Amino acid sequence: SVGVSIGAEAMSTATTNTINADMPWSDYLELKRMNASTLVAGCKSMLRLKRCIEGGYPEETNAMRIGTGLHALLLEPEQFCNRFCVMPDYHLDPFNETKAGTRTDSKATNYYKQKRDSFGSLNPGKTVIGNEHYTMILKCLKAIHAKPRMSEIIHSSQKEVSVLSEIDRIPFKSRLDLLSDGIICDVKSTTNAEKHAFGKVFFNLRYDF
């Protein structure tokens, strides 16, 4: 309800408003407009805002890769292979050894690093997701679809809807995960979905804002 009310308030102050359910993700990224990420950066400092506007987004973490991978498989499964690739568990290979020749599951070995870098070079422009993280994403998908209400919303909603607006004469953009009659849904991933734990994450990452 927080997300819906905030969205409605922002839309009411917009001078222009365009909703596009067919805009490719690559085209959306090219739009030079303010969005939620730039606003959250501005909450921290004007310098952070400047860097964000200039394209200085932080390097992706495993948590970010899991989140974006989950979004793609849930909302745009046909686009997953164009944007992501799943890397095999090279650290589990029988040839993964320490410098002393001892078999190991470590990801700090030269063998693993060479395999990882080679896999990345063979998949330029794609986000690399480890097989263990991909397995985690599949478990999340199964859990979401196991909830009848969630499954109903996903199947009845428009997905990845782009909204272009001007708020106080400043161009904005947003990407709605799910949009249907009276419902705006935003999918979030977290290490702990318990109310207290996720509540702390919710406010620390400024989802409320």
Tab-separated table of C-alpha atoms in Angstrom:
chain	number	residue	atom	x	y	z
A	1	SER	CA	0.000	0.000	0.000
A	2	VAL	CA	2.948	2.337	0.621
A	3	GLY	CA	4.208	1.893	-2.934
A	4	VAL	CA	0.764	2.467	-4.433
A	5	SER	CA	0.091	5.638	-2.430
A	6	ILE	CA	3.499	7.152	-3.168
A	7	GLY	CA	3.100	6.381	-6.865
A	8	ALA	CA	-0.357	7.964	-6.960
A	9	GLU	CA	0.904	11.128	-5.256
A	10	ALA	CA	3.809	11.503	-7.666
A	11	MET	CA	1.572	10.923	-10.688
A	12	SER	CA	-0.823	13.624	-9.513
A	13	THR	CA	1.937	16.276	-9.701
A	14	ALA	CA	3.176	15.162	-13.118
A	15	THR	CA	2.675	17.594	-15.994
A	16	THR	CA	3.082	14.875	-18.620
A	17	ASN	CA	2.724	11.149	-18.304
A	18	THR	CA	3.395	8.280	-20.707
A	19	ILE	CA	2.958	4.573	-19.908
A	20	ASN	CA	4.770	2.118	-22.192
A	21	ALA	CA	4.481	-1.635	-21.678
A	22	ASP	CA	6.617	-2.513	-24.705
A	23	MET	CA	9.840	-0.561	-24.143
A	24	PRO	CA	12.919	-2.838	-24.184
A	25	TRP	CA	15.138	-2.722	-21.105
A	26	SER	CA	18.094	-1.498	-23.181
A	27	ASP	CA	16.066	1.482	-24.446
A	28	TYR	CA	14.907	2.284	-20.935
A	29	LEU	CA	18.503	2.366	-19.684
A	30	GLU	CA	19.443	4.870	-22.386
A	31	LEU	CA	16.879	7.416	-21.195
A	32	LYS	CA	18.611	10.294	-19.401
A	33	ARG	CA	16.042	10.987	-16.703
A	34	MET	CA	15.846	11.043	-12.948
A	35	ASN	CA	14.553	7.857	-11.328
A	36	ALA	CA	14.371	6.100	-7.974
A	37	SER	CA	18.101	5.283	-7.980
A	38	THR	CA	19.149	8.882	-8.526
A	39	LEU	CA	16.760	10.126	-5.848
A	40	VAL	CA	18.037	7.628	-3.282
A	41	ALA	CA	21.599	8.654	-4.153
A	42	GLY	CA	20.599	12.281	-3.553
A	43	CYS	CA	19.322	11.341	-0.090
A	44	LYS	CA	22.915	10.366	0.789
A	45	SER	CA	24.753	13.329	-0.718
A	46	MET	CA	24.763	15.660	-3.697
A	47	LEU	CA	28.135	14.192	-4.722
A	48	ARG	CA	26.605	10.699	-4.804
A	49	LEU	CA	23.740	12.097	-6.871
A	50	LYS	CA	26.173	13.696	-9.335
A	51	ARG	CA	28.083	10.435	-9.769
A	52	CYS	CA	24.854	8.481	-10.244
A	53	ILE	CA	23.596	10.879	-12.923
A	54	GLU	CA	26.944	10.664	-14.712
A	55	GLY	CA	26.685	6.883	-14.830
A	56	GLY	CA	28.764	5.947	-11.824
A	57	TYR	CA	26.606	3.085	-10.600
A	58	PRO	CA	28.260	0.743	-8.084
A	59	GLU	CA	29.716	-2.546	-9.256
A	60	GLU	CA	27.226	-5.381	-9.148
A	61	THR	CA	27.296	-7.625	-6.091
A	62	ASN	CA	26.091	-11.224	-5.931
A	63	ALA	CA	22.956	-9.981	-4.165
A	64	MET	CA	22.281	-7.565	-7.030
A	65	ARG	CA	22.842	-10.300	-9.620
A	66	ILE	CA	20.419	-12.595	-7.821
A	67	GLY	CA	17.832	-9.822	-7.640
A	68	THR	CA	18.089	-8.783	-11.289
A	69	GLY	CA	18.217	-12.414	-12.426
A	70	LEU	CA	15.078	-13.183	-10.430
A	71	HIS	CA	13.326	-10.194	-11.975
A	72	ALA	CA	14.231	-11.319	-15.479
A	73	LEU	CA	13.117	-14.945	-15.035
A	74	LEU	CA	9.912	-13.922	-13.268
A	75	LEU	CA	8.864	-11.007	-15.452
A	76	GLU	CA	10.679	-11.412	-18.787
A	77	PRO	CA	11.831	-15.044	-19.045
A	78	GLU	CA	12.250	-14.744	-22.823
A	79	GLN	CA	14.915	-12.061	-22.227
A	80	PHE	CA	16.920	-13.931	-19.602
A	81	CYS	CA	19.359	-15.582	-22.017
A	82	ASN	CA	19.999	-12.261	-23.757
A	83	ARG	CA	21.051	-10.524	-20.543
A	84	PHE	CA	22.384	-13.295	-18.293
A	85	CYS	CA	24.498	-16.431	-18.438
A	86	VAL	CA	24.895	-19.141	-15.799
A	87	MET	CA	28.483	-20.103	-15.003
A	88	PRO	CA	29.253	-23.754	-14.146
A	89	ASP	CA	30.656	-24.652	-10.708
A	90	TYR	CA	34.293	-24.566	-11.806
A	91	HIS	CA	35.433	-24.625	-8.183
A	92	LEU	CA	33.999	-28.154	-7.922
A	93	ASP	CA	35.991	-29.454	-10.906
A	94	PRO	CA	38.333	-32.346	-10.122
A	95	PHE	CA	41.149	-30.305	-11.691
A	96	ASN	CA	40.714	-27.401	-9.246
A	97	GLU	CA	43.848	-27.628	-7.117
A	98	THR	CA	46.006	-25.498	-4.851
A	99	LYS	CA	49.538	-24.540	-5.853
A	100	ALA	CA	50.675	-27.544	-3.832
A	101	GLY	CA	48.568	-29.835	-6.028
A	102	THR	CA	45.872	-30.532	-3.424
A	103	ARG	CA	42.276	-30.876	-4.627
A	104	THR	CA	40.133	-27.998	-3.317
A	105	ASP	CA	36.721	-26.345	-3.687
A	106	SER	CA	38.251	-22.890	-3.259
A	107	LYS	CA	37.474	-20.066	-5.681
A	108	ALA	CA	40.832	-18.446	-4.976
A	109	THR	CA	42.849	-20.815	-7.166
A	110	ASN	CA	44.412	-19.902	-10.500
A	111	TYR	CA	42.397	-22.685	-12.144
A	112	TYR	CA	39.076	-21.225	-10.998
A	113	LYS	CA	40.028	-17.639	-11.873
A	114	GLN	CA	41.134	-18.649	-15.375
A	115	LYS	CA	37.926	-20.608	-15.955
A	116	ARG	CA	35.828	-17.709	-14.625
A	117	ASP	CA	37.585	-15.129	-16.794
A	118	SER	CA	37.377	-17.348	-19.870
A	119	PHE	CA	33.650	-17.894	-19.341
A	120	GLY	CA	33.128	-14.146	-19.013
A	121	SER	CA	35.040	-13.417	-22.219
A	122	LEU	CA	32.863	-15.919	-24.080
A	123	ASN	CA	29.725	-14.093	-22.899
A	124	PRO	CA	30.468	-10.388	-23.437
A	125	GLY	CA	27.851	-7.907	-22.295
A	126	LYS	CA	26.009	-10.436	-20.149
A	127	THR	CA	25.677	-10.575	-16.388
A	128	VAL	CA	27.347	-13.740	-15.112
A	129	ILE	CA	25.428	-15.647	-12.428
A	130	GLY	CA	27.014	-18.544	-10.580
A	131	ASN	CA	25.234	-21.880	-10.757
A	132	GLU	CA	24.617	-21.881	-6.980
A	133	HIS	CA	22.953	-18.464	-7.244
A	134	TYR	CA	20.915	-19.576	-10.248
A	135	THR	CA	19.652	-22.508	-8.172
A	136	MET	CA	18.660	-20.019	-5.465
A	137	ILE	CA	16.748	-17.945	-8.033
A	138	LEU	CA	14.814	-21.020	-9.174
A	139	LYS	CA	13.854	-21.765	-5.565
A	140	CYS	CA	12.589	-18.187	-5.199
A	141	LEU	CA	10.491	-18.543	-8.354
A	142	LYS	CA	8.984	-21.767	-7.079
A	143	ALA	CA	8.142	-20.151	-3.742
A	144	ILE	CA	6.479	-17.164	-5.436
A	145	HIS	CA	4.317	-19.259	-7.735
A	146	ALA	CA	3.353	-21.511	-4.810
A	147	LYS	CA	1.391	-18.571	-3.351
A	148	PRO	CA	-2.002	-18.431	-5.125
A	149	ARG	CA	-2.452	-14.667	-4.684
A	150	MET	CA	1.071	-13.916	-5.934
A	151	SER	CA	0.660	-16.223	-8.891
A	152	GLU	CA	-2.675	-14.603	-9.758
A	153	ILE	CA	-1.169	-11.087	-9.708
A	154	ILE	CA	1.799	-12.139	-11.849
A	155	HIS	CA	-0.365	-13.742	-14.529
A	156	SER	CA	-2.946	-10.926	-14.640
A	157	SER	CA	-0.544	-7.962	-14.671
A	158	GLN	CA	1.431	-6.098	-17.287
A	159	LYS	CA	5.120	-6.647	-16.637
A	160	GLU	CA	8.110	-4.284	-16.782
A	161	VAL	CA	6.012	-1.224	-17.580
A	162	SER	CA	7.941	1.983	-18.268
A	163	VAL	CA	6.465	5.254	-17.019
A	164	LEU	CA	7.823	8.573	-18.276
A	165	SER	CA	6.786	11.733	-16.468
A	166	GLU	CA	7.701	15.300	-15.687
A	167	ILE	CA	7.415	16.188	-12.023
A	168	ASP	CA	7.897	19.889	-11.267
A	169	ARG	CA	9.296	20.219	-14.823
A	170	ILE	CA	12.015	17.603	-14.142
A	171	PRO	CA	12.011	14.551	-16.484
A	172	PHE	CA	11.562	11.264	-14.601
A	173	LYS	CA	11.392	7.607	-15.530
A	174	SER	CA	10.340	4.496	-13.630
A	175	ARG	CA	10.024	0.812	-14.380
A	176	LEU	CA	7.073	-0.915	-12.718
A	177	ASP	CA	7.530	-4.634	-12.135
A	178	LEU	CA	3.819	-5.452	-12.229
A	179	LEU	CA	0.865	-3.225	-13.080
A	180	SER	CA	-2.813	-4.176	-13.064
A	181	ASP	CA	-6.079	-2.489	-12.108
A	182	GLY	CA	-5.417	-0.697	-8.837
A	183	ILE	CA	-2.224	-2.640	-8.086
A	184	ILE	CA	1.424	-1.689	-8.472
A	185	CYS	CA	3.828	-4.426	-7.328
A	186	ASP	CA	7.579	-4.232	-6.842
A	187	VAL	CA	9.500	-7.488	-6.450
A	188	LYS	CA	12.296	-7.388	-3.873
A	189	SER	CA	14.779	-10.074	-2.895
A	190	THR	CA	16.294	-10.287	0.577
A	191	THR	CA	18.270	-12.708	2.711
A	192	ASN	CA	15.555	-12.776	5.388
A	193	ALA	CA	11.872	-12.175	4.660
A	194	GLU	CA	10.824	-12.065	8.332
A	195	LYS	CA	9.012	-8.790	9.041
A	196	HIS	CA	11.569	-7.381	11.504
A	197	ALA	CA	14.631	-8.278	9.412
A	198	PHE	CA	13.156	-7.137	6.108
A	199	GLY	CA	11.782	-4.008	7.753
A	200	LYS	CA	15.325	-2.893	8.581
A	201	VAL	CA	16.479	-3.565	5.018
A	202	PHE	CA	13.394	-1.794	3.671
A	203	PHE	CA	14.272	1.468	5.385
A	204	ASN	CA	18.066	1.180	5.055
A	205	LEU	CA	17.733	0.904	1.260
A	206	ARG	CA	15.088	3.665	1.225
A	207	TYR	CA	12.354	1.579	-0.357
A	208	ASP	CA	9.897	3.742	1.617
A	209	PHE	CA	11.255	6.850	-0.086
